[in-house]
mmCIF file of C-alpha atoms in Angstrom:
data_model
loop_
_atom_site.group_PDB
_atom_site.id
_atom_site.type_symbol
_atom_site.label_atom_id
_atom_site.label_comp_id
_atom_site.label_asym_id
_atom_site.label_seq_id
_atom_site.Cartn_x
_atom_site.Cartn_y
_atom_site.Cartn_z
ATOM 1 C CA MET A 536 -2.515 -100.592 205.625
ATOM 2 C CA SER A 537 -0.924 -103.608 203.912
ATOM 3 C CA HIS A 538 1.268 -103.059 200.876
ATOM 4 C CA ASP A 539 -1.324 -104.759 198.643
ATOM 5 C CA ALA A 540 -4.068 -102.519 200.038
ATOM 6 C CA ARG A 541 -1.872 -99.462 199.453
ATOM 7 C CA ILE A 542 -1.389 -100.433 195.795
ATOM 8 C CA ALA A 543 -5.166 -100.717 195.450
ATOM 9 C CA ALA A 544 -5.810 -97.454 197.324
ATOM 10 C CA LEU A 545 -3.343 -95.585 195.112
ATOM 11 C CA LYS A 546 -5.102 -97.114 192.063
ATOM 12 C CA LEU A 547 -1.720 -98.152 190.690
ATOM 13 C CA GLU A 548 -1.918 -100.423 187.700
ATOM 14 C CA LEU A 549 1.070 -102.739 187.781
ATOM 15 C CA PRO A 550 2.329 -104.025 184.447
ATOM 16 C CA ALA A 551 2.443 -107.774 183.893
ATOM 17 C CA PRO A 552 5.883 -109.036 185.018
ATOM 18 C CA ALA A 553 8.093 -108.953 181.929
ATOM 19 C CA THR A 554 9.908 -112.015 180.646
ATOM 20 C CA PRO A 555 13.700 -111.571 180.904
ATOM 21 C CA ALA A 556 15.288 -110.271 177.700
ATOM 22 C CA ALA A 557 18.220 -112.701 177.769
ATOM 23 C CA ASN A 558 19.841 -115.475 179.807
ATOM 24 C CA TYR A 559 18.887 -114.433 183.338
ATOM 25 C CA VAL A 560 15.947 -114.643 185.732
ATOM 26 C CA PRO A 561 13.841 -111.664 186.865
ATOM 27 C CA THR A 562 14.174 -112.340 190.597
ATOM 28 C CA VAL A 563 16.269 -114.344 193.038
ATOM 29 C CA ILE A 564 15.536 -114.863 196.730
ATOM 30 C CA ALA A 565 18.623 -115.377 198.921
ATOM 31 C CA GLY A 566 17.738 -115.708 202.590
ATOM 32 C CA ASN A 567 15.863 -112.569 203.577
ATOM 33 C CA LEU A 568 16.859 -110.645 200.461
ATOM 34 C CA LEU A 569 14.936 -110.482 197.189
ATOM 35 C CA PHE A 570 17.026 -109.341 194.214
ATOM 36 C CA VAL A 571 15.118 -107.920 191.228
ATOM 37 C CA ALA A 572 16.881 -107.811 187.847
ATOM 38 C CA GLY A 573 17.150 -104.587 185.877
ATOM 39 C CA GLN A 574 13.735 -103.454 184.661
ATOM 40 C CA ILE A 575 13.091 -101.202 181.701
ATOM 41 C CA PRO A 576 10.028 -99.018 181.041
ATOM 42 C CA VAL A 577 7.714 -101.559 179.418
ATOM 43 C CA PHE A 578 3.999 -101.866 179.945
ATOM 44 C CA ASN A 579 2.517 -105.271 179.162
ATOM 45 C CA GLY A 580 5.113 -105.940 176.504
ATOM 46 C CA GLU A 581 5.165 -102.486 174.960
ATOM 47 C CA VAL A 582 8.437 -100.552 175.336
ATOM 48 C CA LYS A 583 7.861 -96.923 176.339
ATOM 49 C CA PHE A 584 10.217 -93.980 176.798
ATOM 50 C CA LEU A 585 12.942 -94.535 174.236
ATOM 51 C CA GLY A 586 15.820 -92.081 173.877
ATOM 52 C CA LYS A 587 18.428 -90.078 175.731
ATOM 53 C CA LEU A 588 18.217 -87.523 178.536
ATOM 54 C CA GLY A 589 19.992 -84.362 177.490
ATOM 55 C CA ALA A 590 19.035 -85.009 173.839
ATOM 56 C CA ASP A 591 15.529 -86.170 172.865
ATOM 57 C CA VAL A 592 14.076 -86.981 176.326
ATOM 58 C CA ASP A 593 13.243 -84.168 178.757
ATOM 59 C CA LEU A 594 13.585 -84.394 182.536
ATOM 60 C CA GLU A 595 9.887 -84.946 183.271
ATOM 61 C CA THR A 596 9.692 -87.747 180.709
ATOM 62 C CA GLY A 597 12.789 -89.319 182.249
ATOM 63 C CA VAL A 598 11.105 -89.237 185.659
ATOM 64 C CA GLN A 599 8.054 -91.000 184.171
ATOM 65 C CA ALA A 600 10.334 -93.611 182.605
ATOM 66 C CA ALA A 601 11.973 -94.280 185.982
ATOM 67 C CA ARG A 602 8.540 -94.552 187.591
ATOM 68 C CA LEU A 603 7.459 -97.179 185.055
ATOM 69 C CA CYS A 604 10.698 -99.098 185.756
ATOM 70 C CA GLY A 605 9.713 -98.958 189.428
ATOM 71 C CA LEU A 606 6.232 -100.306 188.694
ATOM 72 C CA ASN A 607 7.861 -103.210 186.858
ATOM 73 C CA ILE A 608 10.152 -103.842 189.843
ATOM 74 C CA ILE A 609 7.150 -103.990 192.175
ATOM 75 C CA SER A 610 5.339 -106.269 189.721
ATOM 76 C CA GLN A 611 8.325 -108.641 189.615
ATOM 77 C CA ALA A 612 8.631 -108.610 193.405
ATOM 78 C CA ARG A 613 4.938 -109.411 193.806
ATOM 79 C CA ALA A 614 5.204 -112.308 191.344
ATOM 80 C CA ALA A 615 8.283 -113.655 193.151
ATOM 81 C CA LEU A 616 6.408 -113.571 196.455
ATOM 82 C CA GLY A 617 3.426 -115.549 195.178
ATOM 83 C CA GLY A 618 1.131 -112.668 194.226
ATOM 84 C CA SER A 619 1.301 -110.553 197.407
ATOM 85 C CA LEU A 620 3.711 -107.836 198.520
ATOM 86 C CA ASP A 621 2.879 -108.222 202.172
ATOM 87 C CA ARG A 622 6.113 -110.132 202.935
ATOM 88 C CA VAL A 623 8.137 -107.067 201.899
ATOM 89 C CA LYS A 624 9.827 -105.658 205.016
ATOM 90 C CA ARG A 625 11.516 -102.835 203.172
ATOM 91 C CA CYS A 626 13.135 -101.646 200.003
ATOM 92 C CA VAL A 627 16.890 -101.884 200.621
ATOM 93 C CA LYS A 628 18.568 -100.657 197.464
ATOM 94 C CA VAL A 629 17.751 -99.108 194.114
ATOM 95 C CA GLY A 630 20.181 -98.856 191.188
ATOM 96 C CA GLY A 631 19.371 -96.335 188.468
ATOM 97 C CA PHE A 632 20.886 -96.262 184.956
ATOM 98 C CA VAL A 633 20.128 -93.187 182.875
ATOM 99 C CA ASN A 634 20.651 -93.172 179.103
ATOM 100 C CA CYS A 635 22.084 -89.694 178.624
ATOM 101 C CA THR A 636 24.503 -87.368 176.898
ATOM 102 C CA PRO A 637 27.992 -86.793 178.396
ATOM 103 C CA ASP A 638 27.021 -83.344 179.685
ATOM 104 C CA PHE A 639 23.890 -84.513 181.555
ATOM 105 C CA ILE A 640 24.102 -84.144 185.360
ATOM 106 C CA ASN A 641 20.543 -84.499 186.695
ATOM 107 C CA HIS A 642 20.534 -88.290 187.152
ATOM 108 C CA PRO A 643 19.284 -88.030 190.771
ATOM 109 C CA GLN A 644 16.102 -86.204 189.714
ATOM 110 C CA VAL A 645 15.399 -88.794 187.015
ATOM 111 C CA VAL A 646 15.879 -91.787 189.295
ATOM 112 C CA ASN A 647 13.593 -90.146 191.872
ATOM 113 C CA GLY A 648 10.771 -91.361 189.604
ATOM 114 C CA ALA A 649 11.444 -94.861 190.936
ATOM 115 C CA SER A 650 12.424 -93.804 194.468
ATOM 116 C CA ASP A 651 9.324 -91.659 194.989
ATOM 117 C CA LEU A 652 7.177 -94.619 193.898
ATOM 118 C CA MET A 653 8.818 -96.922 196.487
ATOM 119 C CA VAL A 654 8.008 -94.428 199.244
ATOM 120 C CA GLU A 655 4.423 -93.950 197.945
ATOM 121 C CA VAL A 656 3.804 -97.680 198.002
ATOM 122 C CA PHE A 657 5.810 -98.857 201.021
ATOM 123 C CA GLY A 658 5.860 -95.702 203.183
ATOM 124 C CA ASP A 659 8.866 -95.508 205.522
ATOM 125 C CA ALA A 660 9.727 -99.087 204.493
ATOM 126 C CA GLY A 661 10.216 -97.756 200.977
ATOM 127 C CA LYS A 662 13.192 -95.564 201.941
ATOM 128 C CA HIS A 663 16.304 -97.108 200.409
ATOM 129 C CA ALA A 664 19.981 -96.642 199.630
ATOM 130 C CA ARG A 665 20.591 -95.864 195.973
ATOM 131 C CA PHE A 666 23.062 -95.184 193.222
ATOM 132 C CA ALA A 667 22.457 -93.381 189.938
ATOM 133 C CA VAL A 668 24.724 -93.438 186.908
ATOM 134 C CA GLY A 669 24.746 -92.273 183.306
ATOM 135 C CA ALA A 670 24.950 -94.840 180.487
ATOM 136 C CA VAL A 671 25.964 -94.388 176.847
ATOM 137 C CA SER A 672 23.133 -96.661 175.804
ATOM 138 C CA LEU A 673 20.630 -99.043 177.375
ATOM 139 C CA PRO A 674 18.904 -102.244 176.198
ATOM 140 C CA ARG A 675 16.352 -101.635 173.418
ATOM 141 C CA GLY A 676 17.189 -97.908 173.500
ATOM 142 C CA VAL A 677 15.172 -97.146 176.653
ATOM 143 C CA ALA A 678 15.790 -93.935 178.589
ATOM 144 C CA VAL A 679 16.097 -95.514 182.071
ATOM 145 C CA GLU A 680 16.761 -98.906 183.671
ATOM 146 C CA VAL A 681 16.347 -99.647 187.385
ATOM 147 C CA ASP A 682 17.148 -102.654 189.580
ATOM 148 C CA ALA A 683 16.406 -103.212 193.285
ATOM 149 C CA ILE A 684 16.911 -105.285 196.407
ATOM 150 C CA PHE A 685 14.149 -105.846 198.986
ATOM 151 C CA GLU A 686 14.250 -107.301 202.477
ATOM 152 C CA ILE A 687 11.489 -109.861 203.005
ATOM 153 C CA ALA A 688 9.968 -111.579 206.026
ATOM 154 C CA MET B 917 35.585 -92.639 217.350
ATOM 155 C CA THR B 918 37.612 -95.220 219.196
ATOM 156 C CA GLY B 919 38.951 -98.675 218.343
ATOM 157 C CA LYS B 920 41.499 -100.354 216.097
ATOM 158 C CA ILE B 921 40.208 -98.935 212.821
ATOM 159 C CA ALA B 922 39.996 -95.435 214.267
ATOM 160 C CA ALA B 923 43.605 -95.834 215.423
ATOM 161 C CA ARG B 924 44.596 -97.135 211.987
ATOM 162 C CA LEU B 925 43.014 -94.083 210.310
ATOM 163 C CA LYS B 926 44.971 -91.821 212.612
ATOM 164 C CA GLU B 927 48.187 -93.723 211.905
ATOM 165 C CA LEU B 928 47.591 -93.299 208.162
ATOM 166 C CA GLY B 929 46.794 -89.619 208.611
ATOM 167 C CA LEU B 930 43.340 -90.150 207.103
ATOM 168 C CA GLU B 931 40.398 -88.048 208.192
ATOM 169 C CA LEU B 932 36.868 -89.160 207.321
ATOM 170 C CA PRO B 933 34.529 -86.564 205.813
ATOM 171 C CA PRO B 934 31.107 -86.061 207.417
ATOM 172 C CA ALA B 935 28.475 -88.519 206.121
ATOM 173 C CA PRO B 936 27.365 -87.009 202.798
ATOM 174 C CA PRO B 937 23.782 -85.755 202.633
ATOM 175 C CA PRO B 938 21.766 -87.773 200.040
ATOM 176 C CA ALA B 939 21.273 -85.883 196.766
ATOM 177 C CA ALA B 940 17.659 -86.944 196.245
ATOM 178 C CA ASN B 941 14.895 -89.162 197.651
ATOM 179 C CA TYR B 942 17.033 -91.894 199.213
ATOM 180 C CA ILE B 943 18.964 -92.560 202.413
ATOM 181 C CA GLY B 944 22.660 -93.120 203.022
ATOM 182 C CA TYR B 945 22.559 -96.788 203.955
ATOM 183 C CA VAL B 946 20.225 -99.653 204.832
ATOM 184 C CA THR B 947 21.185 -102.455 207.213
ATOM 185 C CA THR B 948 19.689 -105.915 206.704
ATOM 186 C CA GLY B 949 20.986 -108.570 209.094
ATOM 187 C CA LYS B 950 24.776 -108.381 208.947
ATOM 188 C CA LEU B 951 24.887 -106.551 205.622
ATOM 189 C CA VAL B 952 25.019 -102.788 205.260
ATOM 190 C CA HIS B 953 24.049 -101.530 201.803
ATOM 191 C CA VAL B 954 25.624 -98.099 201.318
ATOM 192 C CA ALA B 955 24.227 -95.667 198.746
ATOM 193 C CA GLY B 956 26.325 -94.274 195.940
ATOM 194 C CA VAL B 957 28.698 -91.555 197.153
ATOM 195 C CA GLY B 958 31.179 -89.296 195.422
ATOM 196 C CA PRO B 959 34.364 -87.302 196.009
ATOM 197 C CA THR B 960 32.753 -84.796 198.335
ATOM 198 C CA TRP B 961 33.448 -83.226 201.694
ATOM 199 C CA GLY B 962 30.020 -82.560 203.149
ATOM 200 C CA LYS B 963 28.163 -80.644 200.463
ATOM 201 C CA ASP B 964 31.373 -79.568 198.725
ATOM 202 C CA ILE B 965 32.244 -81.477 195.523
ATOM 203 C CA ARG B 966 36.051 -81.793 195.521
ATOM 204 C CA TYR B 967 36.481 -83.472 192.120
ATOM 205 C CA ALA B 968 34.101 -82.594 189.285
ATOM 206 C CA GLY B 969 34.670 -83.354 185.612
ATOM 207 C CA LYS B 970 35.755 -86.114 183.277
ATOM 208 C CA VAL B 971 38.951 -88.114 183.542
ATOM 209 C CA GLY B 972 40.725 -87.898 180.184
ATOM 210 C CA LYS B 973 39.250 -84.485 179.461
ATOM 211 C CA THR B 974 39.149 -81.945 182.301
ATOM 212 C CA LEU B 975 40.754 -84.169 184.954
ATOM 213 C CA SER B 976 44.086 -86.004 185.028
ATOM 214 C CA PHE B 977 44.572 -89.647 185.972
ATOM 215 C CA GLU B 978 45.924 -88.481 189.348
ATOM 216 C CA ASP B 979 42.794 -86.391 189.966
ATOM 217 C CA GLY B 980 40.635 -89.419 189.187
ATOM 218 C CA TYR B 981 42.650 -91.642 191.501
ATOM 219 C CA ALA B 982 42.443 -89.071 194.311
ATOM 220 C CA ALA B 983 38.681 -88.759 193.686
ATOM 221 C CA ALA B 984 38.346 -92.526 194.086
ATOM 222 C CA ARG B 985 40.230 -92.427 197.400
ATOM 223 C CA LEU B 986 38.051 -89.642 198.789
ATOM 224 C CA THR B 987 34.922 -91.452 197.595
ATOM 225 C CA ALA B 988 35.896 -94.586 199.538
ATOM 226 C CA LEU B 989 36.331 -92.441 202.661
ATOM 227 C CA ASN B 990 32.761 -91.219 202.129
ATOM 228 C CA LEU B 991 31.574 -94.845 202.134
ATOM 229 C CA LEU B 992 33.264 -95.184 205.524
ATOM 230 C CA ALA B 993 31.621 -91.948 206.656
ATOM 231 C CA HIS B 994 28.226 -93.633 206.160
ATOM 232 C CA MET B 995 29.555 -96.792 207.828
ATOM 233 C CA THR B 996 30.584 -94.746 210.861
ATOM 234 C CA VAL B 997 26.930 -93.773 211.306
ATOM 235 C CA ALA B 998 25.740 -97.325 210.514
ATOM 236 C CA CYS B 999 28.097 -98.701 213.202
ATOM 237 C CA ASP B 1000 27.288 -96.073 215.839
ATOM 238 C CA GLY B 1001 30.820 -94.716 215.584
ATOM 239 C CA ASP B 1002 32.573 -98.071 216.024
ATOM 240 C CA LEU B 1003 34.220 -99.071 212.710
ATOM 241 C CA ASP B 1004 35.642 -102.170 214.427
ATOM 242 C CA ARG B 1005 32.187 -103.649 213.870
ATOM 243 C CA ILE B 1006 33.035 -103.935 210.164
ATOM 244 C CA ASP B 1007 34.136 -107.447 209.215
ATOM 245 C CA ARG B 1008 34.951 -106.501 205.616
ATOM 246 C CA CYS B 1009 33.806 -104.737 202.504
ATOM 247 C CA VAL B 1010 32.033 -107.446 200.485
ATOM 248 C CA LYS B 1011 31.292 -105.716 197.203
ATOM 249 C CA LEU B 1012 32.307 -102.440 195.659
ATOM 250 C CA LEU B 1013 30.776 -100.858 192.558
ATOM 251 C CA CYS B 1014 32.980 -98.175 190.995
ATOM 252 C CA LEU B 1015 31.711 -95.716 188.383
ATOM 253 C CA VAL B 1016 34.212 -93.439 186.688
ATOM 254 C CA ASN B 1017 33.215 -90.279 184.791
ATOM 255 C CA THR B 1018 35.361 -90.492 181.651
ATOM 256 C CA THR B 1019 35.575 -89.752 177.962
ATOM 257 C CA ALA B 1020 34.496 -92.558 175.624
ATOM 258 C CA ASP B 1021 38.084 -93.486 174.693
ATOM 259 C CA PHE B 1022 39.422 -93.775 178.257
ATOM 260 C CA VAL B 1023 40.458 -97.372 178.999
ATOM 261 C CA ASP B 1024 42.000 -97.172 182.493
ATOM 262 C CA ALA B 1025 38.829 -96.918 184.612
ATOM 263 C CA GLN B 1026 39.966 -99.960 186.608
ATOM 264 C CA LYS B 1027 43.198 -98.177 187.570
ATOM 265 C CA ILE B 1028 41.233 -95.139 188.733
ATOM 266 C CA ALA B 1029 38.994 -97.435 190.800
ATOM 267 C CA ASN B 1030 42.107 -98.798 192.502
ATOM 268 C CA GLY B 1031 42.110 -95.520 194.423
ATOM 269 C CA ALA B 1032 39.023 -96.750 196.277
ATOM 270 C CA THR B 1033 40.300 -100.288 196.797
ATOM 271 C CA ASP B 1034 43.775 -99.092 197.790
ATOM 272 C CA VAL B 1035 42.509 -96.888 200.590
ATOM 273 C CA LEU B 1036 40.242 -99.675 201.907
ATOM 274 C CA THR B 1037 43.213 -102.061 201.760
ATOM 275 C CA GLU B 1038 45.391 -99.628 203.684
ATOM 276 C CA ILE B 1039 42.739 -99.469 206.390
ATOM 277 C CA PHE B 1040 41.387 -103.043 206.538
ATOM 278 C CA GLY B 1041 44.263 -105.099 205.088
ATOM 279 C CA ARG B 1042 44.938 -106.865 201.815
ATOM 280 C CA ASP B 1043 43.169 -110.123 202.741
ATOM 281 C CA ASP B 1044 39.881 -108.288 203.127
ATOM 282 C CA ARG B 1045 39.721 -106.692 199.701
ATOM 283 C CA PRO B 1046 36.193 -106.618 198.249
ATOM 284 C CA ALA B 1047 34.850 -108.117 195.045
ATOM 285 C CA ARG B 1048 34.604 -105.184 192.672
ATOM 286 C CA SER B 1049 32.908 -104.049 189.482
ATOM 287 C CA THR B 1050 34.113 -100.989 187.614
ATOM 288 C CA THR B 1051 32.559 -99.210 184.702
ATOM 289 C CA ALA B 1052 33.374 -96.046 182.829
ATOM 290 C CA SER B 1053 30.382 -93.776 182.568
ATOM 291 C CA PRO B 1054 29.690 -90.949 180.122
ATOM 292 C CA SER B 1055 28.323 -88.836 182.970
ATOM 293 C CA LEU B 1056 27.654 -88.939 186.694
ATOM 294 C CA PRO B 1057 25.307 -86.964 188.978
ATOM 295 C CA PHE B 1058 26.395 -83.308 189.348
ATOM 296 C CA ASP B 1059 29.399 -84.136 187.135
ATOM 297 C CA ILE B 1060 31.262 -85.811 190.011
ATOM 298 C CA ALA B 1061 34.420 -87.532 188.765
ATOM 299 C CA PHE B 1062 33.830 -90.815 190.576
ATOM 300 C CA GLU B 1063 31.020 -92.641 192.327
ATOM 301 C CA ALA B 1064 31.024 -95.818 194.399
ATOM 302 C CA ASP B 1065 28.523 -97.841 196.326
ATOM 303 C CA ALA B 1066 29.263 -100.813 198.533
ATOM 304 C CA VAL B 1067 28.017 -103.666 200.641
ATOM 305 C CA PHE B 1068 29.779 -104.175 203.987
ATOM 306 C CA LEU B 1069 29.580 -107.219 206.267
ATOM 307 C CA LEU B 1070 29.300 -106.583 210.014
ATOM 308 C CA ARG B 1071 30.830 -108.894 212.609
#
């Protein structure tokens, strides 16, 4: 099944690719690598999932926030590739930033919201290397931010 | 392991830990062309976390520095697998991201991160130091003291 067909089969609704929040571009293609800028949990312009893990955001909500970041990453990648994901060879790398209190330690579970989505959509080609880190604060007060690198044909 | 880098490790008295098992739904590294993208690793030996806590609070500067050194060895543990046991296939470390678990008022994260760069320099030489970003973080997964990820270039 093609990646586009998988998106349709999973009935995933991708958000419209968000306009960058400042002086940068959402994607850059360098050779066979596609770099996607940090995405926050927005859906068609509306910011969702504000707050801090370990304080006012629970684990399950954090996972949902990471998943929405992942949907935005896929949306940006599709836009960069002319409207189809079928040139994606694999997801190479995911970076996860979790807005959290100093005593929070479950970053990996939160960022799995994005990682699980990559595997759902791309199958084995969705398996990636990853880092996860806590942040004191994130742009617009969101709970999670995620960036990614893809290999493309 | 055989080769020049393996010999260099032995000369330095450095032993690499086993490749750390990923903590969640990701894999240890992905190779694309000549680049190997290594996942974030910490100061662990297998499943055992050797340095947990915050530099400036529960950990000293020296603990943080030692955590950074061990973390860099874990990057090389993944690279050993990526290179089928032959670390001589590494041309250089291209980029290093260093994340230090600290209190909000700690300002020497870059000196802690030198632990990672120093050990790579000892092994690969000063001319092949990577570009590096370092940030202090309020918290890290499982309260590890230090985390690093890296991109390596293969020959």
